[in-house]
mmCIF file of C-alpha atoms in Angstrom:
data_model
loop_
_atom_site.group_PDB
_atom_site.id
_atom_site.type_symbol
_atom_site.label_atom_id
_atom_site.label_comp_id
_atom_site.label_asym_id
_atom_site.label_seq_id
_atom_site.Cartn_x
_atom_site.Cartn_y
_atom_site.Cartn_z
ATOM 1 C CA UNK A 1 -0.025 -0.030 -0.092
ATOM 2 C CA UNK A 2 2.856 2.368 0.766
ATOM 3 C CA UNK A 3 4.498 2.006 -2.440
ATOM 4 C CA UNK A 4 1.118 2.669 -4.303
ATOM 5 C CA UNK A 5 0.802 6.101 -2.520
ATOM 6 C CA UNK A 6 4.302 7.044 -3.039
ATOM 7 C CA UNK A 7 3.321 8.804 -6.464
ATOM 8 C CA UNK A 8 1.071 11.655 -6.905
ATOM 9 C CA UNK A 9 -1.442 9.765 -8.728
ATOM 10 C CA UNK A 10 -5.176 11.216 -8.986
ATOM 11 C CA UNK A 11 -6.588 7.664 -8.510
ATOM 12 C CA UNK A 12 -5.249 7.559 -5.202
ATOM 13 C CA UNK A 13 -7.936 10.017 -3.967
ATOM 14 C CA UNK A 14 -10.568 7.212 -4.716
ATOM 15 C CA UNK A 15 -8.469 4.526 -2.703
ATOM 16 C CA UNK A 16 -8.047 7.163 0.062
ATOM 17 C CA UNK A 17 -11.779 7.446 0.329
ATOM 18 C CA UNK A 18 -12.058 3.728 0.548
ATOM 19 C CA UNK A 19 -9.360 3.512 3.294
ATOM 20 C CA UNK A 20 -11.107 6.434 5.309
ATOM 21 C CA UNK A 21 -14.419 4.368 5.384
ATOM 22 C CA UNK A 22 -12.613 1.036 6.252
ATOM 23 C CA UNK A 23 -11.005 2.888 9.154
ATOM 24 C CA UNK A 24 -14.313 3.997 10.361
ATOM 25 C CA UNK A 25 -16.323 0.814 9.757
ATOM 26 C CA UNK A 26 -15.518 -0.701 13.213
ATOM 27 C CA UNK A 27 -16.890 2.334 15.080
ATOM 28 C CA UNK A 28 -20.027 2.611 12.963
ATOM 29 C CA UNK A 29 -20.676 -1.087 13.638
ATOM 30 C CA UNK A 30 -20.326 -0.408 17.547
ATOM 31 C CA UNK A 31 -21.532 3.108 17.500
ATOM 32 C CA UNK A 32 -23.296 4.454 20.663
ATOM 33 C CA UNK A 33 -26.866 5.477 20.486
ATOM 34 C CA UNK A 34 -26.216 8.825 21.214
ATOM 35 C CA UNK A 35 -22.939 11.055 20.897
ATOM 36 C CA UNK A 36 -22.982 14.441 22.830
ATOM 37 C CA UNK A 37 -22.792 17.682 21.334
ATOM 38 C CA UNK A 38 -19.310 18.744 21.075
ATOM 39 C CA UNK A 39 -19.423 22.492 20.600
ATOM 40 C CA UNK A 40 -21.211 23.355 23.915
ATOM 41 C CA UNK A 41 -18.269 25.472 24.968
ATOM 42 C CA UNK A 42 -18.269 27.301 21.481
ATOM 43 C CA UNK A 43 -21.940 28.078 21.786
ATOM 44 C CA UNK A 44 -21.575 29.351 25.475
ATOM 45 C CA UNK A 45 -18.787 31.667 24.447
ATOM 46 C CA UNK A 46 -20.860 33.000 21.580
ATOM 47 C CA UNK A 47 -23.814 33.389 24.213
ATOM 48 C CA UNK A 48 -25.945 31.124 21.904
ATOM 49 C CA UNK A 49 -28.731 28.846 23.325
ATOM 50 C CA UNK A 50 -28.519 25.197 23.261
ATOM 51 C CA UNK A 51 -31.293 22.809 22.437
ATOM 52 C CA UNK A 52 -31.845 19.355 21.188
ATOM 53 C CA UNK A 53 -32.055 20.552 17.643
ATOM 54 C CA UNK A 54 -28.192 20.435 17.492
ATOM 55 C CA UNK A 55 -28.059 16.876 18.055
ATOM 56 C CA UNK A 56 -27.455 14.679 15.029
ATOM 57 C CA UNK A 57 -27.282 10.746 14.552
ATOM 58 C CA UNK A 58 -23.984 9.077 15.491
ATOM 59 C CA UNK A 59 -23.972 7.756 11.793
ATOM 60 C CA UNK A 60 -24.176 11.317 10.208
ATOM 61 C CA UNK A 61 -21.799 12.629 13.021
ATOM 62 C CA UNK A 62 -19.148 10.143 11.844
ATOM 63 C CA UNK A 63 -19.938 10.651 8.194
ATOM 64 C CA UNK A 64 -19.491 14.407 8.685
ATOM 65 C CA UNK A 65 -16.271 14.014 10.639
ATOM 66 C CA UNK A 66 -14.978 11.752 7.698
ATOM 67 C CA UNK A 67 -15.584 14.255 5.237
ATOM 68 C CA UNK A 68 -13.683 16.943 7.317
ATOM 69 C CA UNK A 69 -11.039 14.421 7.642
ATOM 70 C CA UNK A 70 -10.950 13.699 3.890
ATOM 71 C CA UNK A 71 -10.816 17.503 2.913
ATOM 72 C CA UNK A 72 -8.097 18.170 5.426
ATOM 73 C CA UNK A 73 -6.068 15.155 4.333
ATOM 74 C CA UNK A 74 -5.984 16.536 0.764
ATOM 75 C CA UNK A 75 -4.940 20.014 2.140
ATOM 76 C CA UNK A 76 -2.292 18.598 4.146
ATOM 77 C CA UNK A 77 -0.980 16.947 1.023
ATOM 78 C CA UNK A 78 -1.159 19.949 -0.916
ATOM 79 C CA UNK A 79 0.648 21.888 1.628
ATOM 80 C CA UNK A 80 3.652 19.324 1.742
ATOM 81 C CA UNK A 81 3.912 19.196 -1.877
ATOM 82 C CA UNK A 82 3.501 22.923 -2.529
ATOM 83 C CA UNK A 83 6.536 23.529 -0.049
ATOM 84 C CA UNK A 84 8.402 20.557 -1.388
ATOM 85 C CA UNK A 85 9.033 19.381 2.339
ATOM 86 C CA UNK A 86 9.515 15.893 1.367
ATOM 87 C CA UNK A 87 11.643 16.492 -1.697
ATOM 88 C CA UNK A 88 9.527 14.572 -3.900
ATOM 89 C CA UNK A 89 5.706 14.721 -4.902
ATOM 90 C CA UNK A 90 3.702 12.133 -3.288
ATOM 91 C CA UNK A 91 0.284 11.201 -1.827
ATOM 92 C CA UNK A 92 1.731 9.758 1.437
ATOM 93 C CA UNK A 93 0.750 12.861 3.707
ATOM 94 C CA UNK A 94 -3.079 12.318 2.785
ATOM 95 C CA UNK A 95 -2.362 8.606 3.434
ATOM 96 C CA UNK A 96 -0.971 9.214 6.727
ATOM 97 C CA UNK A 97 -3.298 12.023 7.925
ATOM 98 C CA UNK A 98 -6.175 9.748 7.261
ATOM 99 C CA UNK A 99 -4.538 7.025 9.367
ATOM 100 C CA UNK A 100 -3.445 9.093 12.164
ATOM 101 C CA UNK A 101 -7.066 10.769 12.331
ATOM 102 C CA UNK A 102 -8.548 7.193 13.023
ATOM 103 C CA UNK A 103 -6.250 6.144 15.959
ATOM 104 C CA UNK A 104 -8.617 6.219 18.770
ATOM 105 C CA UNK A 105 -12.539 6.247 18.631
ATOM 106 C CA UNK A 106 -12.739 9.841 19.946
ATOM 107 C CA UNK A 107 -10.947 10.830 16.821
ATOM 108 C CA UNK A 108 -13.752 9.621 14.686
ATOM 109 C CA UNK A 109 -16.588 12.133 15.691
ATOM 110 C CA UNK A 110 -17.094 15.734 15.151
ATOM 111 C CA UNK A 111 -15.083 17.635 17.878
ATOM 112 C CA UNK A 112 -13.505 21.209 18.260
ATOM 113 C CA UNK A 113 -9.862 19.769 17.721
ATOM 114 C CA UNK A 114 -10.809 18.388 14.446
ATOM 115 C CA UNK A 115 -12.356 21.645 13.170
ATOM 116 C CA UNK A 116 -9.221 23.457 14.713
ATOM 117 C CA UNK A 117 -7.086 21.198 12.337
ATOM 118 C CA UNK A 118 -8.294 23.484 9.269
ATOM 119 C CA UNK A 119 -6.774 26.337 11.218
ATOM 120 C CA UNK A 120 -3.644 24.582 12.039
ATOM 121 C CA UNK A 121 -3.213 23.974 8.133
ATOM 122 C CA UNK A 122 -3.958 27.327 7.354
ATOM 123 C CA UNK A 123 -1.377 28.719 9.758
ATOM 124 C CA UNK A 124 1.299 26.278 8.432
ATOM 125 C CA UNK A 125 0.699 27.621 4.970
ATOM 126 C CA UNK A 126 1.170 31.146 6.277
ATOM 127 C CA UNK A 127 4.302 29.881 8.291
ATOM 128 C CA UNK A 128 6.078 28.285 5.874
ATOM 129 C CA UNK A 129 5.640 31.349 3.506
ATOM 130 C CA UNK A 130 7.434 33.591 6.035
ATOM 131 C CA UNK A 131 10.920 32.197 4.835
ATOM 132 C CA UNK A 132 11.281 34.454 1.820
ATOM 133 C CA UNK A 133 8.789 37.191 2.532
ATOM 134 C CA UNK A 134 10.218 40.649 2.965
ATOM 135 C CA UNK A 135 7.508 42.062 5.378
ATOM 136 C CA UNK A 136 5.681 39.634 7.434
ATOM 137 C CA UNK A 137 3.731 42.127 9.636
ATOM 138 C CA UNK A 138 0.508 41.507 7.769
ATOM 139 C CA UNK A 139 1.007 37.694 7.729
ATOM 140 C CA UNK A 140 1.656 37.988 11.481
ATOM 141 C CA UNK A 141 -1.482 39.948 12.065
ATOM 142 C CA UNK A 142 -3.534 37.361 10.324
ATOM 143 C CA UNK A 143 -1.742 34.520 12.150
ATOM 144 C CA UNK A 144 -2.775 36.200 15.542
ATOM 145 C CA UNK A 145 -6.507 36.428 14.154
ATOM 146 C CA UNK A 146 -6.420 32.781 13.290
ATOM 147 C CA UNK A 147 -5.225 31.604 16.605
ATOM 148 C CA UNK A 148 -8.062 33.895 18.284
ATOM 149 C CA UNK A 149 -10.622 32.159 16.084
ATOM 150 C CA UNK A 150 -9.135 28.766 17.003
ATOM 151 C CA UNK A 151 -9.240 29.938 20.922
ATOM 152 C CA UNK A 152 -12.951 30.503 20.286
ATOM 153 C CA UNK A 153 -13.585 27.133 19.040
ATOM 154 C CA UNK A 154 -11.261 25.174 21.408
ATOM 155 C CA UNK A 155 -9.419 27.254 24.251
ATOM 156 C CA UNK A 156 -6.298 25.078 24.130
ATOM 157 C CA UNK A 157 -5.430 26.305 20.642
ATOM 158 C CA UNK A 158 -4.473 29.493 22.330
ATOM 159 C CA UNK A 159 -1.089 27.984 22.794
ATOM 160 C CA UNK A 160 -0.352 28.021 19.042
ATOM 161 C CA UNK A 161 0.505 31.621 19.881
ATOM 162 C CA UNK A 162 3.773 30.396 20.965
ATOM 163 C CA UNK A 163 4.136 28.417 17.859
ATOM 164 C CA UNK A 164 3.653 31.559 15.917
ATOM 165 C CA UNK A 165 6.158 33.483 17.786
ATOM 166 C CA UNK A 166 8.733 30.641 17.662
ATOM 167 C CA UNK A 167 8.187 30.579 13.867
ATOM 168 C CA UNK A 168 8.825 34.038 13.355
ATOM 169 C CA UNK A 169 12.085 33.510 15.215
ATOM 170 C CA UNK A 170 13.048 30.504 13.245
ATOM 171 C CA UNK A 171 12.132 31.861 9.627
ATOM 172 C CA UNK A 172 13.025 35.547 10.132
ATOM 173 C CA UNK A 173 15.329 37.744 11.771
ATOM 174 C CA UNK A 174 13.732 38.928 15.179
ATOM 175 C CA UNK A 175 11.525 41.945 14.432
ATOM 176 C CA UNK A 176 9.349 43.345 17.600
ATOM 177 C CA UNK A 177 6.919 44.774 14.899
ATOM 178 C CA UNK A 178 5.968 41.572 13.802
ATOM 179 C CA UNK A 179 5.945 39.985 17.128
ATOM 180 C CA UNK A 180 3.631 42.826 18.175
ATOM 181 C CA UNK A 181 1.400 42.441 15.131
ATOM 182 C CA UNK A 182 0.629 38.721 16.291
ATOM 183 C CA UNK A 183 -0.682 40.362 19.563
ATOM 184 C CA UNK A 184 -2.723 42.912 17.919
ATOM 185 C CA UNK A 185 -4.171 40.167 15.748
ATOM 186 C CA UNK A 186 -5.258 38.194 18.550
ATOM 187 C CA UNK A 187 -6.504 40.963 20.577
ATOM 188 C CA UNK A 188 -8.684 42.401 17.660
ATOM 189 C CA UNK A 189 -10.931 39.422 17.639
ATOM 190 C CA UNK A 190 -11.540 39.167 21.397
ATOM 191 C CA UNK A 191 -11.867 42.983 21.479
ATOM 192 C CA UNK A 192 -15.115 42.676 19.254
ATOM 193 C CA UNK A 193 -16.165 39.791 21.259
ATOM 194 C CA UNK A 194 -15.670 41.643 24.669
ATOM 195 C CA UNK A 195 -17.898 44.331 22.957
ATOM 196 C CA UNK A 196 -20.638 41.713 22.181
ATOM 197 C CA UNK A 197 -20.597 40.710 25.697
ATOM 198 C CA UNK A 198 -20.866 44.191 26.880
ATOM 199 C CA UNK A 199 -23.892 44.965 24.799
ATOM 200 C CA UNK A 200 -25.305 41.790 26.073
ATOM 201 C CA UNK A 201 -24.856 42.801 29.393
ATOM 202 C CA UNK A 202 -22.751 39.822 30.075
ATOM 203 C CA UNK A 203 -19.263 41.361 30.461
ATOM 204 C CA UNK A 204 -18.718 38.994 33.748
ATOM 205 C CA UNK A 205 -19.068 35.995 31.505
ATOM 206 C CA UNK A 206 -16.233 36.984 29.198
ATOM 207 C CA UNK A 207 -13.857 36.770 32.176
ATOM 208 C CA UNK A 208 -14.844 33.272 32.832
ATOM 209 C CA UNK A 209 -13.564 32.139 29.493
ATOM 210 C CA UNK A 210 -9.952 32.522 30.659
ATOM 211 C CA UNK A 211 -10.375 30.665 34.034
ATOM 212 C CA UNK A 212 -9.453 27.164 32.525
ATOM 213 C CA UNK A 213 -6.091 28.459 31.667
ATOM 214 C CA UNK A 214 -5.306 28.389 35.153
ATOM 215 C CA UNK A 215 -5.753 24.696 35.441
ATOM 216 C CA UNK A 216 -2.821 22.790 37.127
ATOM 217 C CA UNK A 217 -0.916 20.394 35.015
ATOM 218 C CA UNK A 218 -2.293 16.979 36.116
ATOM 219 C CA UNK A 219 -0.178 14.729 38.360
ATOM 220 C CA UNK A 220 -1.601 11.610 36.756
ATOM 221 C CA UNK A 221 -3.725 10.472 33.969
ATOM 222 C CA UNK A 222 -5.986 7.465 33.935
ATOM 223 C CA UNK A 223 -5.249 5.507 30.830
ATOM 224 C CA UNK A 224 -6.670 1.963 30.033
ATOM 225 C CA UNK A 225 -3.345 0.620 28.607
ATOM 226 C CA UNK A 226 -5.022 -2.271 26.695
ATOM 227 C CA UNK A 227 -6.808 0.250 24.535
ATOM 228 C CA UNK A 228 -3.716 2.230 23.812
ATOM 229 C CA UNK A 229 -1.555 -0.610 22.377
ATOM 230 C CA UNK A 230 -2.167 0.974 19.017
ATOM 231 C CA UNK A 231 0.431 3.455 20.106
ATOM 232 C CA UNK A 232 3.177 1.010 19.962
ATOM 233 C CA UNK A 233 3.396 0.876 16.087
ATOM 234 C CA UNK A 234 2.994 4.874 16.218
ATOM 235 C CA UNK A 235 5.705 5.368 18.624
ATOM 236 C CA UNK A 236 8.006 2.922 16.265
ATOM 237 C CA UNK A 237 7.232 4.747 13.362
ATOM 238 C CA UNK A 238 8.090 8.355 14.776
ATOM 239 C CA UNK A 239 11.459 7.050 16.348
ATOM 240 C CA UNK A 240 12.322 5.675 12.973
ATOM 241 C CA UNK A 241 11.247 9.112 11.440
ATOM 242 C CA UNK A 242 13.332 10.939 13.726
ATOM 243 C CA UNK A 243 16.515 8.705 12.889
ATOM 244 C CA UNK A 244 15.809 9.179 9.236
ATOM 245 C CA UNK A 245 15.526 12.929 9.701
ATOM 246 C CA UNK A 246 18.804 12.925 11.798
ATOM 247 C CA UNK A 247 20.624 11.234 8.876
ATOM 248 C CA UNK A 248 19.436 13.632 6.003
ATOM 249 C CA UNK A 249 18.915 16.899 8.327
ATOM 250 C CA UNK A 250 22.034 18.748 7.133
ATOM 251 C CA UNK A 251 21.520 17.418 3.444
ATOM 252 C CA UNK A 252 18.400 19.455 3.263
ATOM 253 C CA UNK A 253 17.774 22.911 2.138
ATOM 254 C CA UNK A 254 17.732 25.446 4.950
ATOM 255 C CA UNK A 255 14.099 26.196 4.439
ATOM 256 C CA UNK A 256 13.125 22.354 4.696
ATOM 257 C CA UNK A 257 15.198 22.150 7.921
ATOM 258 C CA UNK A 258 13.460 25.215 9.352
ATOM 259 C CA UNK A 259 9.945 23.813 8.376
ATOM 260 C CA UNK A 260 10.571 20.669 10.143
ATOM 261 C CA UNK A 261 11.707 22.209 13.197
ATOM 262 C CA UNK A 262 8.407 24.275 13.347
ATOM 263 C CA UNK A 263 6.454 21.071 12.670
ATOM 264 C CA UNK A 264 8.145 19.411 15.761
ATOM 265 C CA UNK A 265 7.227 22.688 17.861
ATOM 266 C CA UNK A 266 3.818 22.593 16.729
ATOM 267 C CA UNK A 267 3.702 18.859 17.845
ATOM 268 C CA UNK A 268 5.002 19.517 21.048
ATOM 269 C CA UNK A 269 2.830 22.598 21.815
ATOM 270 C CA UNK A 270 -0.272 20.855 20.645
ATOM 271 C CA UNK A 271 0.334 17.742 22.821
ATOM 272 C CA UNK A 272 1.250 19.472 25.991
ATOM 273 C CA UNK A 273 -1.717 21.959 25.930
ATOM 274 C CA UNK A 274 -4.141 19.041 26.805
ATOM 275 C CA UNK A 275 -3.961 19.957 30.522
ATOM 276 C CA UNK A 276 -5.965 23.400 29.758
ATOM 277 C CA UNK A 277 -9.175 21.495 29.840
ATOM 278 C CA UNK A 278 -10.206 20.288 33.293
ATOM 279 C CA UNK A 279 -11.313 17.010 31.886
ATOM 280 C CA UNK A 280 -8.921 14.779 30.153
ATOM 281 C CA UNK A 281 -10.124 14.302 26.581
ATOM 282 C CA UNK A 282 -8.303 12.151 24.238
ATOM 283 C CA UNK A 283 -9.673 13.906 21.061
ATOM 284 C CA UNK A 284 -7.506 16.866 22.090
ATOM 285 C CA UNK A 285 -4.698 15.180 20.568
ATOM 286 C CA UNK A 286 -6.172 15.336 16.994
ATOM 287 C CA UNK A 287 -4.166 18.871 16.979
ATOM 288 C CA UNK A 288 -1.066 16.816 16.555
ATOM 289 C CA UNK A 289 -2.359 14.826 13.503
ATOM 290 C CA UNK A 290 -0.788 17.251 11.009
ATOM 291 C CA UNK A 291 2.836 17.227 11.998
ATOM 292 C CA UNK A 292 2.563 13.586 12.917
ATOM 293 C CA UNK A 293 1.319 12.868 9.397
ATOM 294 C CA UNK A 294 4.218 14.645 7.899
ATOM 295 C CA UNK A 295 6.630 12.825 9.859
ATOM 296 C CA UNK A 296 5.158 9.468 9.027
ATOM 297 C CA UNK A 297 5.439 10.550 5.296
ATOM 298 C CA UNK A 298 8.920 11.328 5.539
ATOM 299 C CA UNK A 299 9.875 7.853 7.097
ATOM 300 C CA UNK A 300 7.843 5.990 4.680
ATOM 301 C CA UNK A 301 9.031 7.912 1.543
ATOM 302 C CA UNK A 302 12.688 7.289 2.386
ATOM 303 C CA UNK A 303 12.397 4.000 4.171
ATOM 304 C CA UNK A 304 14.678 1.214 2.360
ATOM 305 C CA UNK A 305 13.421 -2.040 3.294
ATOM 306 C CA UNK A 306 10.003 -2.659 1.751
ATOM 307 C CA UNK A 307 8.829 -5.638 3.637
ATOM 308 C CA UNK A 308 9.602 -3.884 6.972
ATOM 309 C CA UNK A 309 7.674 -0.674 6.514
ATOM 310 C CA UNK A 310 4.880 -2.443 4.743
ATOM 311 C CA UNK A 311 4.644 -4.759 7.774
ATOM 312 C CA UNK A 312 4.777 -1.853 10.191
ATOM 313 C CA UNK A 313 2.123 0.082 8.322
ATOM 314 C CA UNK A 314 -0.206 -2.931 7.904
ATOM 315 C CA UNK A 315 0.258 -3.630 11.778
ATOM 316 C CA UNK A 316 -1.016 -0.082 12.442
ATOM 317 C CA UNK A 317 -3.925 -0.507 10.205
ATOM 318 C CA UNK A 318 -4.786 -3.884 11.882
ATOM 319 C CA UNK A 319 -4.212 -2.413 15.458
ATOM 320 C CA UNK A 320 -6.777 0.439 14.539
ATOM 321 C CA UNK A 321 -9.459 -1.597 13.179
ATOM 322 C CA UNK A 322 -8.975 -4.252 16.039
ATOM 323 C CA UNK A 323 -9.453 -1.853 18.786
ATOM 324 C CA UNK A 324 -12.402 -0.194 17.149
ATOM 325 C CA UNK A 325 -14.260 -3.556 17.321
ATOM 326 C CA UNK A 326 -13.142 -4.165 20.733
ATOM 327 C CA UNK A 327 -13.323 -0.901 22.533
ATOM 328 C CA UNK A 328 -17.041 -0.933 23.606
#
């Protein structure tokens, strides 16, 4: 399968759709009767009333989430090929994104992190473009607004603000005007939101939005280790990818090296920001899907032993499907 997706063939889109359905079939077969509305926090931040009309069937929920994943996979593939991050045109990023976004059953339904992945992709387009831009103040302002919109949808997204600042330091000489433009872009969105709260006579609720940022980092996280054995091939692929990156790091163009450094920063920030929510939710780690998909693609594109990487990827797919049928 890996070799089939190594080339940029338009017929791969059809096979990608088939794989996307296959990786969700187990959940559809064992789907719960009801799936909670995932955007309650967003509605409360926008002062919108909640009612039963927003509830949708589990089947339609998974179907809509799958459509979003499919679109995001094509966007990730375009992003990687447009900036030539892998050195060759390939369809592997789309394949890896579809695979990574099906690792756990909470990934398969509509959720704020899933929607925010559109913003992650949008941010990466703008951040990778900073390398050769003469003036990045307007892009920095836009990036601040994107982070603010993501924070409205899912508050832990606020930490992508750090990724934006770090990207400006990585790709460009330090310029305080560009760093300030990010702040101004972020403040602009929440200024208008504060005005909206003021006109609704609910300014006190505006302050409550930020209270979860004071949540302490948890001392322990309850995990059913049998359900997370799927992480074994994931960790193995990531380790192999980092070894492969280390071997080729200084042979790559400067822009590519900086881009992979940024992807690693995004991966760390997205993963570590889970504690912002009081209740631990596994779907938060969907924010890591984009950089992980690119890392996976790099390894599988440059791996030499076909029997080994095909077996490793096959093991990953089998474990995903197996745990979907045995999670409930």
